[in-house]
Amino acid sequence: MRVLVTGAAGFIGSGVVRELRDRGHDVIAADLMLPQAHGQGAPPLDVRVADVRDKPAVLALLEGVDVVSHQAAMVGAGVDSSDMPLYASHNDVGTAVLLAAMAERAVSRIVLASSVVVYGEGRYACPEHGPQPAPPRRLDDLQRGLFDVRCHRCGEPLGWRRVEEDTALDPRSSYAASKVAQEHYVAAWCRQAPGAAVALRYHNVYGEGMPKDSPYSGVAAIFRSALERGEPPEVFEDGRQMRDFVHVDDVAAVNAMAVEAVLAMSPETFDAFNVCSGSPISIHDVAERLCQAVRADLSPRVSGRFRPGDVRHVVASPDKAKRLLGFTATTGPDVGLRRFAHEPLRD
């Protein structure tokens, strides 16, 4: 089949392109080459430079396309509220323009790159008082080093539980709000076009080709960059935040599975899937493993600093993707982080 991949020169998008081509699909690769993701680098020879907010350009890209793999987006947690227009423009307006062009070209299938950030805080339970929602953490608590989400009855720290796809969406940052909006636009388009869509909610993606240290980089790359400068990686809060780190090769594989699966879906269908390794790990342990692999003479530095938009714990359930897409991650953090310690990063 012919697949349009937006964001095709990016960290994840380039892996998706390779995986689809390896499976025999005809891929049209397009990317805006945003400096935040690519620096001043030239686009690869097989990538068309195009902006998904430019409808005539998108209409040209969609000629003869069967499925769109929409990876293009401004990523990262954001620096501050001044980033909000960038997220709204690239992520939300860009997705809306792409969907309108797809409807005009009668392209009725899309795979959307979404994110774990749509959940906000994950799921929690108190050993004594049971499951309960997690309100945003208070700024004065964070300033005093009180990082845990606490039971509203007894005040004890809540334990995390795995997040399933039917968990309510609760964005806590500008980037998260833009990803929720993308999902909602796609779900509305499924009904109106009509079309079918799969949203893949990536957890912490890492691996070869990850962008180096910048305000928009993932935490694993930030740790790597610090070690390469001979500095201990700085771990925010107390380092006990739990996450799921999934290797980019697994993310590319599940995208190909989703592209093939969405063709068989009925019109007016929208479905979302967690994309995760299924092996949660603390942020401190990520930093520690990279130290051991890169600079054993260095140890993580727990600074107590924080970002107000960050969440305490969010750990996904991999069950639905396994059951309905046939996806199981092949690279866990034990192996993957050792590999990542020596894989090249992108300038």
mmCIF file of C-alpha atoms in Angstrom:
data_model
loop_
_atom_site.group_PDB
_atom_site.id
_atom_site.type_symbol
_atom_site.label_atom_id
_atom_site.label_comp_id
_atom_site.label_asym_id
_atom_site.label_seq_id
_atom_site.Cartn_x
_atom_site.Cartn_y
_atom_site.Cartn_z
ATOM 1 C CA MET A 1 0.000 0.000 0.000
ATOM 2 C CA ARG A 2 1.029 3.646 -0.309
ATOM 3 C CA VAL A 3 1.602 5.378 3.043
ATOM 4 C CA LEU A 4 2.236 9.076 3.649
ATOM 5 C CA VAL A 5 4.466 9.531 6.698
ATOM 6 C CA THR A 6 4.540 13.069 8.088
ATOM 7 C CA GLY A 7 7.454 14.005 10.355
ATOM 8 C CA ALA A 8 9.395 11.416 8.372
ATOM 9 C CA ALA A 9 12.855 12.837 9.041
ATOM 10 C CA GLY A 10 12.346 12.856 12.805
ATOM 11 C CA PHE A 11 13.584 10.498 15.485
ATOM 12 C CA ILE A 12 10.493 8.289 15.388
ATOM 13 C CA GLY A 13 9.304 9.100 11.878
ATOM 14 C CA SER A 14 12.523 7.953 10.222
ATOM 15 C CA GLY A 15 12.219 4.599 11.994
ATOM 16 C CA VAL A 16 8.603 4.272 10.854
ATOM 17 C CA VAL A 17 9.655 4.942 7.253
ATOM 18 C CA ARG A 18 12.339 2.235 7.408
ATOM 19 C CA GLU A 19 9.980 -0.302 8.966
ATOM 20 C CA LEU A 20 7.228 0.320 6.415
ATOM 21 C CA ARG A 21 9.648 0.042 3.506
ATOM 22 C CA ASP A 22 11.130 -3.132 4.954
ATOM 23 C CA ARG A 23 7.594 -4.558 4.917
ATOM 24 C CA GLY A 24 7.221 -3.722 1.239
ATOM 25 C CA HIS A 25 5.054 -0.608 1.445
ATOM 26 C CA ASP A 26 5.406 2.405 -0.860
ATOM 27 C CA VAL A 27 6.236 5.329 1.434
ATOM 28 C CA ILE A 28 5.940 9.047 0.741
ATOM 29 C CA ALA A 29 8.112 10.787 3.344
ATOM 30 C CA ALA A 30 7.446 14.419 4.293
ATOM 31 C CA ASP A 31 8.826 16.704 6.995
ATOM 32 C CA LEU A 32 8.907 20.431 7.757
ATOM 33 C CA MET A 33 12.435 20.113 9.211
ATOM 34 C CA LEU A 34 11.666 22.156 12.332
ATOM 35 C CA PRO A 35 14.899 23.508 13.891
ATOM 36 C CA GLN A 36 13.748 22.333 17.350
ATOM 37 C CA ALA A 37 13.929 18.742 16.082
ATOM 38 C CA HIS A 38 16.538 18.903 13.313
ATOM 39 C CA GLY A 39 18.768 21.885 14.037
ATOM 40 C CA GLN A 40 19.945 23.367 10.764
ATOM 41 C CA GLY A 41 20.437 19.989 9.100
ATOM 42 C CA ALA A 42 19.443 19.406 5.479
ATOM 43 C CA PRO A 43 16.568 17.011 4.811
ATOM 44 C CA PRO A 44 17.370 13.469 3.698
ATOM 45 C CA LEU A 45 17.252 13.043 -0.072
ATOM 46 C CA ASP A 46 14.052 10.969 0.037
ATOM 47 C CA VAL A 47 12.130 13.410 2.245
ATOM 48 C CA ARG A 48 9.906 16.104 0.775
ATOM 49 C CA VAL A 49 9.962 19.357 2.743
ATOM 50 C CA ALA A 50 6.341 20.244 3.450
ATOM 51 C CA ASP A 51 4.235 21.835 6.170
ATOM 52 C CA VAL A 52 1.076 19.975 7.185
ATOM 53 C CA ARG A 53 -0.531 23.380 7.803
ATOM 54 C CA ASP A 54 -0.231 24.116 4.050
ATOM 55 C CA LYS A 55 -3.311 22.478 2.539
ATOM 56 C CA PRO A 56 -2.251 22.662 -1.154
ATOM 57 C CA ALA A 57 1.070 21.017 -0.257
ATOM 58 C CA VAL A 58 -0.724 18.293 1.703
ATOM 59 C CA LEU A 59 -3.185 17.655 -1.125
ATOM 60 C CA ALA A 60 -0.255 17.034 -3.448
ATOM 61 C CA LEU A 61 1.335 14.612 -0.994
ATOM 62 C CA LEU A 62 -1.916 12.640 -0.629
ATOM 63 C CA GLU A 63 -2.223 11.690 -4.298
ATOM 64 C CA GLY A 64 -2.757 7.918 -4.447
ATOM 65 C CA VAL A 65 -2.242 7.436 -0.694
ATOM 66 C CA ASP A 66 -4.064 4.651 1.186
ATOM 67 C CA VAL A 67 -3.064 5.450 4.799
ATOM 68 C CA VAL A 68 -1.451 8.395 6.601
ATOM 69 C CA SER A 69 1.031 7.858 9.433
ATOM 70 C CA HIS A 70 0.948 11.235 11.183
ATOM 71 C CA GLN A 71 4.156 11.640 13.179
ATOM 72 C CA ALA A 72 4.697 15.386 12.616
ATOM 73 C CA ALA A 73 4.467 17.423 15.823
ATOM 74 C CA MET A 74 6.207 19.794 18.159
ATOM 75 C CA VAL A 75 7.370 17.496 20.954
ATOM 76 C CA GLY A 76 8.647 17.789 24.521
ATOM 77 C CA ALA A 77 7.136 19.156 27.697
ATOM 78 C CA GLY A 78 7.696 22.743 26.591
ATOM 79 C CA VAL A 79 9.879 25.425 28.115
ATOM 80 C CA ASP A 80 7.128 27.700 29.439
ATOM 81 C CA SER A 81 3.740 29.076 28.444
ATOM 82 C CA SER A 82 5.301 31.017 25.564
ATOM 83 C CA ASP A 83 5.474 27.667 23.709
ATOM 84 C CA MET A 84 1.680 27.300 23.659
ATOM 85 C CA PRO A 85 1.170 28.924 20.225
ATOM 86 C CA LEU A 86 3.791 26.611 18.712
ATOM 87 C CA TYR A 87 2.067 23.494 20.041
ATOM 88 C CA ALA A 88 -1.372 24.726 18.984
ATOM 89 C CA SER A 89 -0.151 25.666 15.503
ATOM 90 C CA HIS A 90 2.023 22.691 14.572
ATOM 91 C CA ASN A 91 0.130 19.961 16.393
ATOM 92 C CA ASP A 92 -3.504 21.007 16.362
ATOM 93 C CA VAL A 93 -3.903 23.282 13.338
ATOM 94 C CA GLY A 94 -1.553 21.008 11.398
ATOM 95 C CA THR A 95 -3.649 17.947 12.227
ATOM 96 C CA ALA A 96 -6.897 19.740 11.346
ATOM 97 C CA VAL A 97 -5.532 20.837 7.947
ATOM 98 C CA LEU A 98 -4.219 17.327 7.242
ATOM 99 C CA LEU A 99 -7.603 15.782 8.074
ATOM 100 C CA ALA A 100 -9.453 18.265 5.876
ATOM 101 C CA ALA A 101 -7.119 17.467 2.985
ATOM 102 C CA MET A 102 -7.570 13.729 3.575
ATOM 103 C CA ALA A 103 -11.340 14.123 3.349
ATOM 104 C CA GLU A 104 -10.969 16.043 0.082
ATOM 105 C CA ARG A 105 -8.709 13.330 -1.355
ATOM 106 C CA ALA A 106 -10.937 10.516 0.017
ATOM 107 C CA VAL A 107 -8.080 9.115 2.123
ATOM 108 C CA SER A 108 -9.967 7.537 4.999
ATOM 109 C CA ARG A 109 -7.370 5.850 7.211
ATOM 110 C CA ILE A 110 -4.868 7.436 9.628
ATOM 111 C CA VAL A 111 -2.474 6.360 12.375
ATOM 112 C CA LEU A 112 -1.828 9.208 14.820
ATOM 113 C CA ALA A 113 1.259 9.565 16.978
ATOM 114 C CA SER A 114 -0.198 10.414 20.378
ATOM 115 C CA SER A 115 1.430 10.299 23.802
ATOM 116 C CA VAL A 116 1.166 9.070 27.367
ATOM 117 C CA VAL A 117 0.930 12.727 28.405
ATOM 118 C CA VAL A 118 -2.784 12.701 27.523
ATOM 119 C CA TYR A 119 -3.445 10.888 30.819
ATOM 120 C CA GLY A 120 -1.841 13.523 33.041
ATOM 121 C CA GLU A 121 -1.160 11.770 36.317
ATOM 122 C CA GLY A 122 -1.607 8.024 36.046
ATOM 123 C CA ARG A 123 -3.826 5.819 38.189
ATOM 124 C CA TYR A 124 -3.383 5.675 41.961
ATOM 125 C CA ALA A 125 -4.675 3.810 44.975
ATOM 126 C CA CYS A 126 -4.269 4.096 48.724
ATOM 127 C CA PRO A 127 -3.615 0.769 50.508
ATOM 128 C CA GLU A 128 -6.279 1.678 53.061
ATOM 129 C CA HIS A 129 -8.763 3.820 51.128
ATOM 130 C CA GLY A 130 -8.575 2.367 47.626
ATOM 131 C CA PRO A 131 -8.420 3.928 44.135
ATOM 132 C CA GLN A 132 -8.762 7.672 43.828
ATOM 133 C CA PRO A 133 -8.123 10.467 41.299
ATOM 134 C CA ALA A 134 -4.915 12.470 41.424
ATOM 135 C CA PRO A 135 -5.413 16.239 41.455
ATOM 136 C CA PRO A 136 -2.592 18.457 40.179
ATOM 137 C CA ARG A 137 0.260 18.665 42.654
ATOM 138 C CA ARG A 138 0.391 21.962 44.517
ATOM 139 C CA LEU A 139 3.260 24.326 43.764
ATOM 140 C CA ASP A 140 3.933 24.982 47.460
ATOM 141 C CA ASP A 141 4.213 21.220 48.099
ATOM 142 C CA LEU A 142 6.709 20.830 45.259
ATOM 143 C CA GLN A 143 8.741 23.741 46.592
ATOM 144 C CA ARG A 144 8.923 21.970 49.973
ATOM 145 C CA GLY A 145 10.073 18.725 48.373
ATOM 146 C CA LEU A 146 6.725 16.956 48.815
ATOM 147 C CA PHE A 147 6.504 15.234 45.456
ATOM 148 C CA ASP A 148 4.159 12.298 46.050
ATOM 149 C CA VAL A 149 0.474 12.313 45.223
ATOM 150 C CA ARG A 150 -1.246 11.757 48.567
ATOM 151 C CA CYS A 151 -4.471 10.189 49.752
ATOM 152 C CA HIS A 152 -7.154 12.818 50.284
ATOM 153 C CA ARG A 153 -8.279 11.003 53.455
ATOM 154 C CA CYS A 154 -5.185 9.836 55.307
ATOM 155 C CA GLY A 155 -2.477 11.922 53.631
ATOM 156 C CA GLU A 156 -0.216 8.946 52.895
ATOM 157 C CA PRO A 157 1.527 8.616 49.497
ATOM 158 C CA LEU A 158 -0.588 6.840 46.906
ATOM 159 C CA GLY A 159 0.744 3.821 45.040
ATOM 160 C CA TRP A 160 0.712 3.842 41.240
ATOM 161 C CA ARG A 161 -1.374 1.503 39.126
ATOM 162 C CA ARG A 162 -1.100 0.722 35.415
ATOM 163 C CA VAL A 163 -2.983 3.082 33.121
ATOM 164 C CA GLU A 164 -5.393 1.501 30.646
ATOM 165 C CA GLU A 165 -6.689 3.196 27.528
ATOM 166 C CA ASP A 166 -10.128 3.956 28.973
ATOM 167 C CA THR A 167 -8.550 6.137 31.677
ATOM 168 C CA ALA A 168 -9.904 9.694 31.551
ATOM 169 C CA LEU A 169 -7.712 12.173 29.653
ATOM 170 C CA ASP A 170 -6.336 14.915 31.873
ATOM 171 C CA PRO A 171 -3.532 16.958 30.227
ATOM 172 C CA ARG A 172 -1.195 18.811 32.588
ATOM 173 C CA SER A 173 1.059 20.706 30.100
ATOM 174 C CA SER A 174 0.712 22.642 26.850
ATOM 175 C CA TYR A 175 2.175 19.726 24.903
ATOM 176 C CA ALA A 176 -0.271 17.341 26.585
ATOM 177 C CA ALA A 177 -3.197 19.634 25.773
ATOM 178 C CA SER A 178 -2.158 19.665 22.113
ATOM 179 C CA LYS A 179 -1.997 15.858 21.964
ATOM 180 C CA VAL A 180 -5.474 15.536 23.491
ATOM 181 C CA ALA A 181 -6.741 18.033 20.910
ATOM 182 C CA GLN A 182 -5.143 15.993 18.116
ATOM 183 C CA GLU A 183 -6.958 12.879 19.313
ATOM 184 C CA HIS A 184 -10.256 14.740 19.511
ATOM 185 C CA TYR A 185 -9.885 16.182 16.003
ATOM 186 C CA VAL A 186 -9.115 12.723 14.638
ATOM 187 C CA ALA A 187 -12.049 11.129 16.488
ATOM 188 C CA ALA A 188 -14.413 13.822 15.144
ATOM 189 C CA TRP A 189 -13.041 13.314 11.615
ATOM 190 C CA CYS A 190 -13.719 9.570 11.906
ATOM 191 C CA ARG A 191 -17.406 10.358 12.321
ATOM 192 C CA GLN A 192 -17.610 13.201 9.818
ATOM 193 C CA ALA A 193 -15.439 11.960 6.926
ATOM 194 C CA PRO A 194 -16.160 9.072 7.712
ATOM 195 C CA GLY A 195 -12.847 7.401 8.415
ATOM 196 C CA ALA A 196 -10.989 5.048 10.730
ATOM 197 C CA ALA A 197 -8.069 5.873 12.981
ATOM 198 C CA VAL A 198 -5.624 4.415 15.454
ATOM 199 C CA ALA A 199 -3.963 6.661 18.050
ATOM 200 C CA LEU A 200 -0.710 5.289 19.440
ATOM 201 C CA ARG A 201 0.011 6.706 22.888
ATOM 202 C CA TYR A 202 3.803 6.553 23.059
ATOM 203 C CA HIS A 203 5.432 6.323 26.431
ATOM 204 C CA ASN A 204 9.051 7.501 26.885
ATOM 205 C CA VAL A 205 10.663 6.688 23.536
ATOM 206 C CA TYR A 206 14.445 6.405 23.344
ATOM 207 C CA GLY A 207 17.077 4.923 21.050
ATOM 208 C CA GLU A 208 19.439 5.606 18.176
ATOM 209 C CA GLY A 209 19.000 8.982 16.503
ATOM 210 C CA MET A 210 17.353 10.644 19.519
ATOM 211 C CA PRO A 211 17.930 14.421 19.494
ATOM 212 C CA LYS A 212 20.655 15.616 21.834
ATOM 213 C CA ASP A 213 20.214 17.823 24.883
ATOM 214 C CA SER A 214 17.700 20.632 24.342
ATOM 215 C CA PRO A 215 14.604 21.889 26.178
ATOM 216 C CA TYR A 216 12.582 19.664 23.826
ATOM 217 C CA SER A 217 14.670 16.486 24.169
ATOM 218 C CA GLY A 218 13.643 13.378 26.056
ATOM 219 C CA VAL A 219 15.135 12.787 29.485
ATOM 220 C CA ALA A 220 17.253 9.823 28.358
ATOM 221 C CA ALA A 221 19.029 11.998 25.783
ATOM 222 C CA ILE A 222 19.519 14.759 28.339
ATOM 223 C CA PHE A 223 21.202 12.259 30.681
ATOM 224 C CA ARG A 224 23.392 10.954 27.851
ATOM 225 C CA SER A 225 24.463 14.450 26.831
ATOM 226 C CA ALA A 226 25.438 15.327 30.401
ATOM 227 C CA LEU A 227 27.592 12.210 30.693
ATOM 228 C CA GLU A 228 29.319 12.958 27.409
ATOM 229 C CA ARG A 229 30.202 16.399 28.810
ATOM 230 C CA GLY A 230 31.680 14.666 31.856
ATOM 231 C CA GLU A 231 28.873 15.851 34.133
ATOM 232 C CA PRO A 232 26.620 13.758 36.381
ATOM 233 C CA PRO A 233 23.056 13.648 35.006
ATOM 234 C CA GLU A 234 20.663 15.838 36.969
ATOM 235 C CA VAL A 235 17.599 13.961 38.216
ATOM 236 C CA PHE A 236 14.596 16.134 39.062
ATOM 237 C CA GLU A 237 12.456 15.738 42.190
ATOM 238 C CA ASP A 238 13.673 12.734 44.205
ATOM 239 C CA GLY A 239 14.209 10.450 41.222
ATOM 240 C CA ARG A 240 11.517 7.987 42.260
ATOM 241 C CA GLN A 241 9.114 9.006 39.488
ATOM 242 C CA MET A 242 7.983 5.890 37.613
ATOM 243 C CA ARG A 243 7.800 5.749 33.824
ATOM 244 C CA ASP A 244 7.854 3.223 30.989
ATOM 245 C CA PHE A 245 10.704 3.540 28.464
ATOM 246 C CA VAL A 246 10.056 1.978 25.062
ATOM 247 C CA HIS A 247 12.739 1.580 22.392
ATOM 248 C CA VAL A 248 12.260 3.390 19.080
ATOM 249 C CA ASP A 249 12.601 0.110 17.137
ATOM 250 C CA ASP A 250 9.533 -1.216 18.947
ATOM 251 C CA VAL A 251 7.672 2.037 18.258
ATOM 252 C CA ALA A 252 8.453 1.727 14.547
ATOM 253 C CA ALA A 253 7.217 -1.872 14.549
ATOM 254 C CA VAL A 254 3.892 -1.073 16.213
ATOM 255 C CA ASN A 255 3.319 1.779 13.768
ATOM 256 C CA ALA A 256 3.632 -0.644 10.863
ATOM 257 C CA MET A 257 1.230 -3.026 12.604
ATOM 258 C CA ALA A 258 -1.248 -0.187 13.122
ATOM 259 C CA VAL A 259 -0.979 0.983 9.498
ATOM 260 C CA GLU A 260 -1.871 -2.522 8.353
ATOM 261 C CA ALA A 261 -4.609 -2.949 10.971
ATOM 262 C CA VAL A 262 -6.402 0.344 10.328
ATOM 263 C CA LEU A 263 -7.207 -0.656 6.744
ATOM 264 C CA ALA A 264 -9.425 -3.451 8.086
ATOM 265 C CA MET A 265 -11.279 -1.210 10.542
ATOM 266 C CA SER A 266 -14.852 -0.137 9.904
ATOM 267 C CA PRO A 267 -15.559 3.524 9.077
ATOM 268 C CA GLU A 268 -16.407 5.787 12.024
ATOM 269 C CA THR A 269 -13.964 3.859 14.233
ATOM 270 C CA PHE A 270 -11.383 5.478 16.501
ATOM 271 C CA ASP A 271 -9.224 3.370 18.809
ATOM 272 C CA ALA A 272 -6.252 4.209 21.045
ATOM 273 C CA PHE A 273 -3.401 2.007 22.258
ATOM 274 C CA ASN A 274 -0.622 2.381 24.794
ATOM 275 C CA VAL A 275 2.821 1.843 23.275
ATOM 276 C CA CYS A 276 5.118 0.766 26.083
ATOM 277 C CA SER A 277 7.644 -1.857 27.128
ATOM 278 C CA GLY A 278 5.542 -3.137 30.021
ATOM 279 C CA SER A 279 8.583 -2.858 32.326
ATOM 280 C CA PRO A 280 8.325 0.302 34.470
ATOM 281 C CA ILE A 281 11.488 1.949 35.768
ATOM 282 C CA SER A 282 12.268 4.975 37.933
ATOM 283 C CA ILE A 283 13.921 8.060 36.458
ATOM 284 C CA HIS A 284 16.817 7.632 38.893
ATOM 285 C CA ASP A 285 17.357 4.065 37.696
ATOM 286 C CA VAL A 286 17.464 5.265 34.078
ATOM 287 C CA ALA A 287 20.184 7.750 34.990
ATOM 288 C CA GLU A 288 22.059 5.174 37.070
ATOM 289 C CA ARG A 289 22.106 2.594 34.276
ATOM 290 C CA LEU A 290 23.390 5.137 31.790
ATOM 291 C CA CYS A 291 26.109 6.185 34.255
ATOM 292 C CA GLN A 292 27.212 2.585 34.651
ATOM 293 C CA ALA A 293 27.363 2.103 30.889
ATOM 294 C CA VAL A 294 28.974 5.426 29.906
ATOM 295 C CA ARG A 295 30.861 6.844 32.908
ATOM 296 C CA ALA A 296 31.010 4.471 35.865
ATOM 297 C CA ASP A 297 32.927 7.114 37.841
ATOM 298 C CA LEU A 298 29.847 9.364 37.834
ATOM 299 C CA SER A 299 26.556 9.003 39.700
ATOM 300 C CA PRO A 300 23.222 10.750 39.148
ATOM 301 C CA ARG A 301 22.753 14.031 41.008
ATOM 302 C CA VAL A 302 19.295 14.268 42.581
ATOM 303 C CA SER A 303 18.628 17.995 42.604
ATOM 304 C CA GLY A 304 15.073 18.310 43.902
ATOM 305 C CA ARG A 305 14.270 20.697 41.068
ATOM 306 C CA PHE A 306 10.904 20.242 39.354
ATOM 307 C CA ARG A 307 8.728 21.406 36.492
ATOM 308 C CA PRO A 308 5.157 22.340 37.467
ATOM 309 C CA GLY A 309 3.686 20.554 34.414
ATOM 310 C CA ASP A 310 5.362 17.229 35.183
ATOM 311 C CA VAL A 311 3.426 14.308 36.647
ATOM 312 C CA ARG A 312 4.584 12.038 39.451
ATOM 313 C CA HIS A 313 3.977 8.556 38.048
ATOM 314 C CA VAL A 314 2.470 7.249 34.833
ATOM 315 C CA VAL A 315 2.894 3.581 33.929
ATOM 316 C CA ALA A 316 0.950 1.978 31.086
ATOM 317 C CA SER A 317 -0.752 -1.326 30.572
ATOM 318 C CA PRO A 318 0.499 -3.056 27.390
ATOM 319 C CA ASP A 319 -2.408 -5.529 27.303
ATOM 320 C CA LYS A 320 -4.690 -3.934 24.703
ATOM 321 C CA ALA A 321 -1.950 -3.456 22.088
ATOM 322 C CA LYS A 322 -0.920 -7.080 22.564
ATOM 323 C CA ARG A 323 -4.482 -8.348 22.305
ATOM 324 C CA LEU A 324 -5.706 -6.308 19.325
ATOM 325 C CA LEU A 325 -2.565 -5.333 17.389
ATOM 326 C CA GLY A 326 -0.377 -8.317 18.257
ATOM 327 C CA PHE A 327 2.311 -5.970 19.592
ATOM 328 C CA THR A 328 4.713 -6.905 22.365
ATOM 329 C CA ALA A 329 7.869 -4.860 22.882
ATOM 330 C CA THR A 330 11.006 -6.871 22.169
ATOM 331 C CA THR A 331 13.469 -4.548 23.932
ATOM 332 C CA GLY A 332 13.134 -4.032 27.692
ATOM 333 C CA PRO A 333 14.984 -1.312 29.615
ATOM 334 C CA ASP A 334 17.718 -3.678 30.859
ATOM 335 C CA VAL A 335 18.915 -4.366 27.315
ATOM 336 C CA GLY A 336 17.678 -1.189 25.685
ATOM 337 C CA LEU A 337 19.373 1.292 27.988
ATOM 338 C CA ARG A 338 22.713 -0.525 27.662
ATOM 339 C CA ARG A 339 22.361 -0.261 23.881
ATOM 340 C CA PHE A 340 21.259 3.346 24.058
ATOM 341 C CA ALA A 341 24.306 4.282 26.103
ATOM 342 C CA HIS A 342 26.431 3.852 22.968
ATOM 343 C CA GLU A 343 23.980 4.571 20.145
ATOM 344 C CA PRO A 344 24.581 7.796 18.195
ATOM 345 C CA LEU A 345 22.415 10.795 19.018
ATOM 346 C CA ARG A 346 21.230 13.449 16.586
ATOM 347 C CA ASP A 347 22.831 16.901 16.744
#
